[in-house]
Amino acid sequence: MAPVTENKDRQHEPSQSGGEGHIHISNPHLEKIKEDILYHFDLGTYTHDFTALFGDVKFVCVGGSPWRMKAFAQYITGELKLGDPKDDIANICAGTDRYAMYKVGPVLAISHGMGIPSISIMLHELIKLLYHSKCTDVTVIRIGTSGGIGIDPGSVVITNQSVNSCFKPQFEQIILGKTVIRCTELESELAQELLQCSQEINEFNTVIGSTMCTLDFYEGQARLDGAICSYTEEEKMQYLNAAYEAGIRNIEMESSVFAAMCKISGLRAAVVCVTLLNRLDGDQISSSHEVLLEYQQRPQKLVGYFIKKRISQV
């Protein structure tokens, strides 16, 4: 059965809410649902006033760890001068153990767990949340960690496109027994804007490059230290060097579905990940806890600066 490639033009049709800058909901069946329950957020359209709670959201920052997203929410609280960054912030999704969500002014911070299935579930419910809340002109940024390819640990990679393990810029999903292929390009103008912000901060190396999104952490990323390994070290190095030659600068596990779903939904999106090691030098992370903690703060610092700058221009 031949794969189905979705028409790129279809991804830019007017949304049900109407007009440019609105959220596109590509599901006509939602109109027949009396109450939309966002089960994994513990939110529902009958039990919560979405517009009152989230209508002012302009920036959504997502990352794998609940702890890291709470830390980002506290950080942005201080950066936007909306309170004491040391104060505790309530988890909006406290009624579930799947995801954590924090709101600071126009910024929403949400954890998404690890891997494509976990972030996909979160994104379905996030997109519906933004739609029900009548949000407009929303920018969504994934901030996280990754393995670098050919760049120093601690470097920040801004993704221009997410590629699969065959270096193709596409996300494949089986729907009703058919392979559906979706585009994974990210907005170049937003990537350049983030790069300019990093240059203004001038504290760490930042590059724009392709990001390889894999289905697992070990064999899918050509590691030699998993419980199962079916290739030689030479084959591993040939593969990683070929990835570098293809313009890939880091590897993680969420960017492909993130890019595809945001594109279909009319959301400006970016992926900003710090590299914890150079995979051409080895497979295991050896930096100290203190060094890794500082590395993990770099995407948060860059995105925080970007948000402050955007708000100041309004």
mmCIF file of N, CA, C and O in Angstrom, residues 6 24 46 128 195 204 226 258 303:
data_model
loop_
_atom_site.group_PDB
_atom_site.id
_atom_site.type_symbol
_atom_site.label_atom_id
_atom_site.label_comp_id
_atom_site.label_asym_id
_atom_site.label_seq_id
_atom_site.Cartn_x
_atom_site.Cartn_y
_atom_site.Cartn_z
ATOM 1 N N GLU A 6 0.462 14.129 2.685
ATOM 2 C CA GLU A 6 -0.561 15.163 2.815
ATOM 3 C C GLU A 6 -0.145 16.419 2.061
ATOM 4 O O GLU A 6 1.020 16.809 2.054
ATOM 5 N N HIS A 24 -5.811 26.172 13.794
ATOM 6 C CA HIS A 24 -6.496 25.325 12.827
ATOM 7 C C HIS A 24 -6.849 23.999 13.495
ATOM 8 O O HIS A 24 -5.970 23.298 13.988
ATOM 9 N N TYR A 46 -16.830 21.802 29.798
ATOM 10 C CA TYR A 46 -17.948 22.083 30.695
ATOM 11 C C TYR A 46 -17.473 22.482 32.088
ATOM 12 O O TYR A 46 -18.098 23.316 32.749
ATOM 13 N N LYS A 128 -6.180 21.636 21.021
ATOM 14 C CA LYS A 128 -7.606 21.827 21.319
ATOM 15 C C LYS A 128 -7.797 22.858 22.428
ATOM 16 O O LYS A 128 -8.733 23.666 22.383
ATOM 17 N N LEU A 195 18.159 32.752 16.757
ATOM 18 C CA LEU A 195 19.617 32.831 16.624
ATOM 19 C C LEU A 195 20.114 34.236 16.926
ATOM 20 O O LEU A 195 21.134 34.409 17.605
ATOM 21 N N PHE A 204 26.853 31.489 24.895
ATOM 22 C CA PHE A 204 27.096 30.097 24.528
ATOM 23 C C PHE A 204 26.930 29.942 23.020
ATOM 24 O O PHE A 204 26.286 30.752 22.360
ATOM 25 N N GLY A 226 23.539 -0.053 24.737
ATOM 26 C CA GLY A 226 22.226 -0.575 25.095
ATOM 27 C C GLY A 226 22.280 -2.055 25.426
ATOM 28 O O GLY A 226 23.324 -2.705 25.328
ATOM 29 N N PHE A 258 6.231 16.971 16.624
ATOM 30 C CA PHE A 258 6.038 18.348 17.080
ATOM 31 C C PHE A 258 5.960 19.291 15.880
ATOM 32 O O PHE A 258 5.023 20.097 15.759
ATOM 33 N N VAL A 303 15.177 31.209 25.261
ATOM 34 C CA VAL A 303 13.749 31.378 24.991
ATOM 35 C C VAL A 303 13.151 32.456 25.898
ATOM 36 O O VAL A 303 12.283 33.222 25.476
#
